[in-house]
Each structure stands twice: as C-alpha cells, then as structure tokens.
mmCIF file of N, CA and C in Angstrom:
data_model
loop_
_atom_site.group_PDB
_atom_site.id
_atom_site.type_symbol
_atom_site.label_atom_id
_atom_site.label_comp_id
_atom_site.label_asym_id
_atom_site.label_seq_id
_atom_site.Cartn_x
_atom_site.Cartn_y
_atom_site.Cartn_z
ATOM 1 N N MET F 1 128.644 90.558 58.862
ATOM 2 C CA MET F 1 128.672 90.598 60.334
ATOM 3 C C MET F 1 127.469 89.873 60.897
ATOM 4 N N THR F 2 127.727 88.977 61.811
ATOM 5 C CA THR F 2 126.617 88.255 62.360
ATOM 6 C C THR F 2 126.004 88.974 63.567
ATOM 7 N N MET F 3 124.917 88.503 64.016
ATOM 8 C CA MET F 3 124.292 89.133 65.171
ATOM 9 C C MET F 3 125.124 89.076 66.387
ATOM 10 N N THR F 4 125.855 87.959 66.567
ATOM 11 C CA THR F 4 126.775 87.893 67.709
ATOM 12 C C THR F 4 127.858 88.882 67.649
ATOM 13 N N GLU F 5 128.447 89.088 66.502
ATOM 14 C CA GLU F 5 129.489 90.054 66.354
ATOM 15 C C GLU F 5 129.054 91.481 66.580
ATOM 16 N N SER F 6 127.867 91.810 66.126
ATOM 17 C CA SER F 6 127.367 93.128 66.380
ATOM 18 C C SER F 6 126.975 93.342 67.871
ATOM 19 N N LEU F 7 126.538 92.333 68.516
ATOM 20 C CA LEU F 7 126.237 92.387 69.893
ATOM 21 C C LEU F 7 127.512 92.600 70.742
ATOM 22 N N VAL F 8 128.513 91.799 70.421
ATOM 23 C CA VAL F 8 129.801 92.004 71.103
ATOM 24 C C VAL F 8 130.309 93.345 70.838
ATOM 25 N N ASP F 9 130.241 93.871 69.638
ATOM 26 C CA ASP F 9 130.733 95.235 69.369
ATOM 27 C C ASP F 9 129.962 96.284 70.178
ATOM 28 N N PHE F 10 128.640 96.024 70.305
ATOM 29 C CA PHE F 10 127.821 96.958 71.143
ATOM 30 C C PHE F 10 128.349 96.913 72.536
ATOM 31 N N PHE F 11 128.565 95.758 73.144
ATOM 32 C CA PHE F 11 129.004 95.712 74.507
ATOM 33 C C PHE F 11 130.430 96.177 74.731
ATOM 34 N N ARG F 12 131.237 96.168 73.735
ATOM 35 C CA ARG F 12 132.575 96.750 73.726
ATOM 36 C C ARG F 12 132.654 98.218 73.707
ATOM 37 N N MET F 13 131.639 98.775 73.118
ATOM 38 C CA MET F 13 131.419 100.234 73.019
ATOM 39 C C MET F 13 132.624 100.961 72.354
ATOM 40 N N GLY F 14 133.192 100.346 71.338
ATOM 41 C CA GLY F 14 134.198 100.978 70.594
ATOM 42 C C GLY F 14 135.500 101.048 71.403
ATOM 43 N N GLY F 15 135.685 100.223 72.260
ATOM 44 C CA GLY F 15 136.890 100.262 73.153
ATOM 45 C C GLY F 15 136.786 101.069 74.463
ATOM 46 N N TYR F 16 135.640 101.675 74.563
ATOM 47 C CA TYR F 16 135.331 102.443 75.817
ATOM 48 C C TYR F 16 134.310 101.786 76.751
ATOM 49 N N ALA F 17 134.242 100.506 76.668
ATOM 50 C CA ALA F 17 133.183 99.717 77.424
ATOM 51 C C ALA F 17 133.440 99.890 78.962
ATOM 52 N N PHE F 18 134.612 99.772 79.353
ATOM 53 C CA PHE F 18 134.937 100.001 80.743
ATOM 54 C C PHE F 18 134.408 101.251 81.374
ATOM 55 N N TYR F 19 134.615 102.345 80.729
ATOM 56 C CA TYR F 19 134.180 103.678 81.199
ATOM 57 C C TYR F 19 132.711 103.820 81.024
ATOM 58 N N VAL F 20 132.152 103.342 79.920
ATOM 59 C CA VAL F 20 130.697 103.491 79.637
ATOM 60 C C VAL F 20 129.906 102.682 80.674
ATOM 61 N N TRP F 21 130.229 101.397 80.909
ATOM 62 C CA TRP F 21 129.520 100.518 81.793
ATOM 63 C C TRP F 21 129.671 100.928 83.253
ATOM 64 N N TRP F 22 130.901 101.407 83.636
ATOM 65 C CA TRP F 22 131.063 101.855 84.970
ATOM 66 C C TRP F 22 130.387 103.146 85.213
ATOM 67 N N SER F 23 130.206 103.998 84.193
ATOM 68 C CA SER F 23 129.396 105.239 84.390
ATOM 69 C C SER F 23 127.926 104.890 84.635
ATOM 70 N N TYR F 24 127.447 103.845 83.977
ATOM 71 C CA TYR F 24 126.075 103.365 84.222
ATOM 72 C C TYR F 24 125.915 102.814 85.649
ATOM 73 N N VAL F 25 126.925 102.044 86.050
ATOM 74 C CA VAL F 25 126.941 101.549 87.425
ATOM 75 C C VAL F 25 126.875 102.706 88.491
ATOM 76 N N VAL F 26 127.779 103.643 88.307
ATOM 77 C CA VAL F 26 127.851 104.729 89.264
ATOM 78 C C VAL F 26 126.542 105.491 89.274
ATOM 79 N N VAL F 27 125.996 105.842 88.123
ATOM 80 C CA VAL F 27 124.697 106.589 88.069
ATOM 81 C C VAL F 27 123.597 105.751 88.725
ATOM 82 N N THR F 28 123.562 104.457 88.578
ATOM 83 C CA THR F 28 122.507 103.580 89.126
ATOM 84 C C THR F 28 122.641 103.587 90.606
ATOM 85 N N VAL F 29 123.895 103.517 91.110
ATOM 86 C CA VAL F 29 124.096 103.500 92.582
ATOM 87 C C VAL F 29 123.757 104.848 93.265
ATOM 88 N N VAL F 30 124.064 105.877 92.545
ATOM 89 C CA VAL F 30 123.793 107.267 93.059
ATOM 90 C C VAL F 30 122.306 107.459 93.120
ATOM 91 N N LEU F 31 121.562 107.107 92.069
ATOM 92 C CA LEU F 31 120.131 107.209 92.032
ATOM 93 C C LEU F 31 119.468 106.284 93.096
ATOM 94 N N ALA F 32 119.960 105.141 93.329
ATOM 95 C CA ALA F 32 119.394 104.287 94.349
ATOM 96 C C ALA F 32 119.602 104.846 95.723
ATOM 97 N N LEU F 33 120.857 105.444 95.917
ATOM 98 C CA LEU F 33 121.108 106.068 97.225
ATOM 99 C C LEU F 33 120.217 107.232 97.457
ATOM 100 N N ASN F 34 120.012 108.051 96.396
ATOM 101 C CA ASN F 34 119.155 109.198 96.551
ATOM 102 C C ASN F 34 117.691 108.777 96.774
ATOM 103 N N PHE F 35 117.323 107.592 96.446
ATOM 104 C CA PHE F 35 115.956 107.027 96.791
ATOM 105 C C PHE F 35 115.964 106.545 98.210
ATOM 106 N N VAL F 36 116.961 105.722 98.528
ATOM 107 C CA VAL F 36 116.904 104.962 99.790
ATOM 108 C C VAL F 36 117.270 105.758 101.037
ATOM 109 N N LEU F 37 118.353 106.588 100.958
ATOM 110 C CA LEU F 37 118.798 107.319 102.104
ATOM 111 C C LEU F 37 117.752 108.238 102.725
ATOM 112 N N PRO F 38 117.054 109.076 101.908
ATOM 113 C CA PRO F 38 116.043 109.912 102.541
ATOM 114 C C PRO F 38 114.949 109.160 103.243
ATOM 115 N N MET F 39 114.553 107.927 102.677
ATOM 116 C CA MET F 39 113.529 107.142 103.381
ATOM 117 C C MET F 39 114.086 106.651 104.726
ATOM 118 N N LEU F 40 115.331 106.238 104.803
ATOM 119 C CA LEU F 40 115.916 105.718 106.040
ATOM 120 C C LEU F 40 116.051 106.858 107.015
ATOM 121 N N ARG F 41 116.464 108.027 106.535
ATOM 122 C CA ARG F 41 116.542 109.263 107.397
ATOM 123 C C ARG F 41 115.165 109.674 108.015
ATOM 124 N N HIS F 42 114.160 109.620 107.109
ATOM 125 C CA HIS F 42 112.767 109.922 107.473
ATOM 126 C C HIS F 42 112.286 109.018 108.661
ATOM 127 N N ARG F 43 112.577 107.695 108.404
ATOM 128 C CA ARG F 43 112.213 106.667 109.493
ATOM 129 C C ARG F 43 112.907 106.909 110.736
ATOM 130 N N ARG F 44 114.244 107.276 110.687
ATOM 131 C CA ARG F 44 114.954 107.527 111.895
ATOM 132 C C ARG F 44 114.434 108.752 112.680
ATOM 133 N N VAL F 45 114.109 109.889 111.907
ATOM 134 C CA VAL F 45 113.640 111.013 112.518
ATOM 135 C C VAL F 45 112.275 110.862 113.178
ATOM 136 N N ARG F 46 111.361 110.069 112.456
ATOM 137 C CA ARG F 46 110.167 109.783 113.042
ATOM 138 C C ARG F 46 110.300 108.969 114.292
ATOM 139 N N ARG F 47 111.182 107.957 114.334
ATOM 140 C CA ARG F 47 111.449 107.136 115.507
ATOM 141 C C ARG F 47 111.951 107.967 116.717
ATOM 142 N N ASP F 48 112.895 108.855 116.348
ATOM 143 C CA ASP F 48 113.515 109.730 117.388
ATOM 144 C C ASP F 48 112.456 110.678 117.980
ATOM 145 N N LEU F 49 111.610 111.251 117.145
ATOM 146 C CA LEU F 49 110.522 112.062 117.643
ATOM 147 C C LEU F 49 109.546 111.390 118.508
ATOM 148 N N ALA F 50 109.196 110.183 118.053
ATOM 149 C CA ALA F 50 108.268 109.401 118.916
ATOM 150 C C ALA F 50 108.879 109.130 120.256
ATOM 151 N N GLN F 51 110.178 108.825 120.298
ATOM 152 C CA GLN F 51 110.847 108.510 121.551
ATOM 153 C C GLN F 51 110.896 109.772 122.398
ATOM 154 N N GLU F 52 111.154 110.912 121.813
ATOM 155 C CA GLU F 52 111.177 112.164 122.625
ATOM 156 C C GLU F 52 109.861 112.503 123.188
ATOM 157 N N LEU F 53 108.732 112.277 122.388
ATOM 158 C CA LEU F 53 107.394 112.535 122.851
ATOM 159 C C LEU F 53 107.045 111.601 124.047
ATOM 160 N N ARG F 54 107.457 110.303 123.888
ATOM 161 C CA ARG F 54 107.226 109.366 124.985
ATOM 162 C C ARG F 54 107.955 109.814 126.304
ATOM 163 N N PHE F 55 109.192 110.331 126.149
ATOM 164 C CA PHE F 55 109.951 110.804 127.241
ATOM 165 C C PHE F 55 109.314 112.003 127.862
ATOM 166 N N ALA F 56 108.886 112.925 127.032
ATOM 167 C CA ALA F 56 108.223 114.144 127.499
ATOM 168 C C ALA F 56 106.957 113.898 128.244
ATOM 169 N N ASP F 57 106.182 112.884 127.746
ATOM 170 C CA ASP F 57 104.899 112.472 128.458
ATOM 171 C C ASP F 57 105.233 111.964 129.804
ATOM 172 N N ARG F 58 106.317 111.080 129.971
ATOM 173 C CA ARG F 58 106.665 110.593 131.206
ATOM 174 C C ARG F 58 107.156 111.589 132.202
ATOM 175 N N CYS F 59 107.855 112.598 131.676
ATOM 176 C CA CYS F 59 108.354 113.671 132.538
ATOM 177 C C CYS F 59 107.220 114.599 133.020
ATOM 178 N N ASP F 60 106.086 114.713 132.320
ATOM 179 C CA ASP F 60 105.095 115.622 132.641
ATOM 180 C C ASP F 60 104.112 115.008 133.635
ATOM 181 N N GLU F 61 104.146 113.662 133.812
ATOM 182 C CA GLU F 61 103.195 113.067 134.721
ATOM 183 C C GLU F 61 103.608 113.401 136.167
ATOM 184 N N PRO F 62 102.631 113.587 137.054
ATOM 185 C CA PRO F 62 102.996 113.894 138.398
ATOM 186 C C PRO F 62 103.471 112.684 139.223
#
C-alpha cells in the first residue's frame, strides 16, 4: 500500500466519509456560532443601552 492509497483510505473513512466529514462541518459551524453570536448580541445590547441613556439624558434636561 502506498502513501497515496492510505491517505485516500483515510479520507474515505471506510465508506462513512460523508457522515464523518459532515459531522465535523456541523460541529465547527455550531462552535463558531457559539462564539460569534454572543459577541454580536453583547454589542447590540451595549448599543441599545447607550441609546436609551442618551434618550433619557435628553428627556431629563429642562
């Protein structure tokens, strides 16, 4: 068996390559979303709170 054949066999995963590689893709996407979405939510909440504070300051001025 040559190096190329063993590498091809590795990527074929014994006939289950589609399921194995798609599971890696799904896990990677979920982990990325778990990292990115809270940061975006945090940024949006901070922006909304700053806007509310500016609005409240304008309303309090005589």
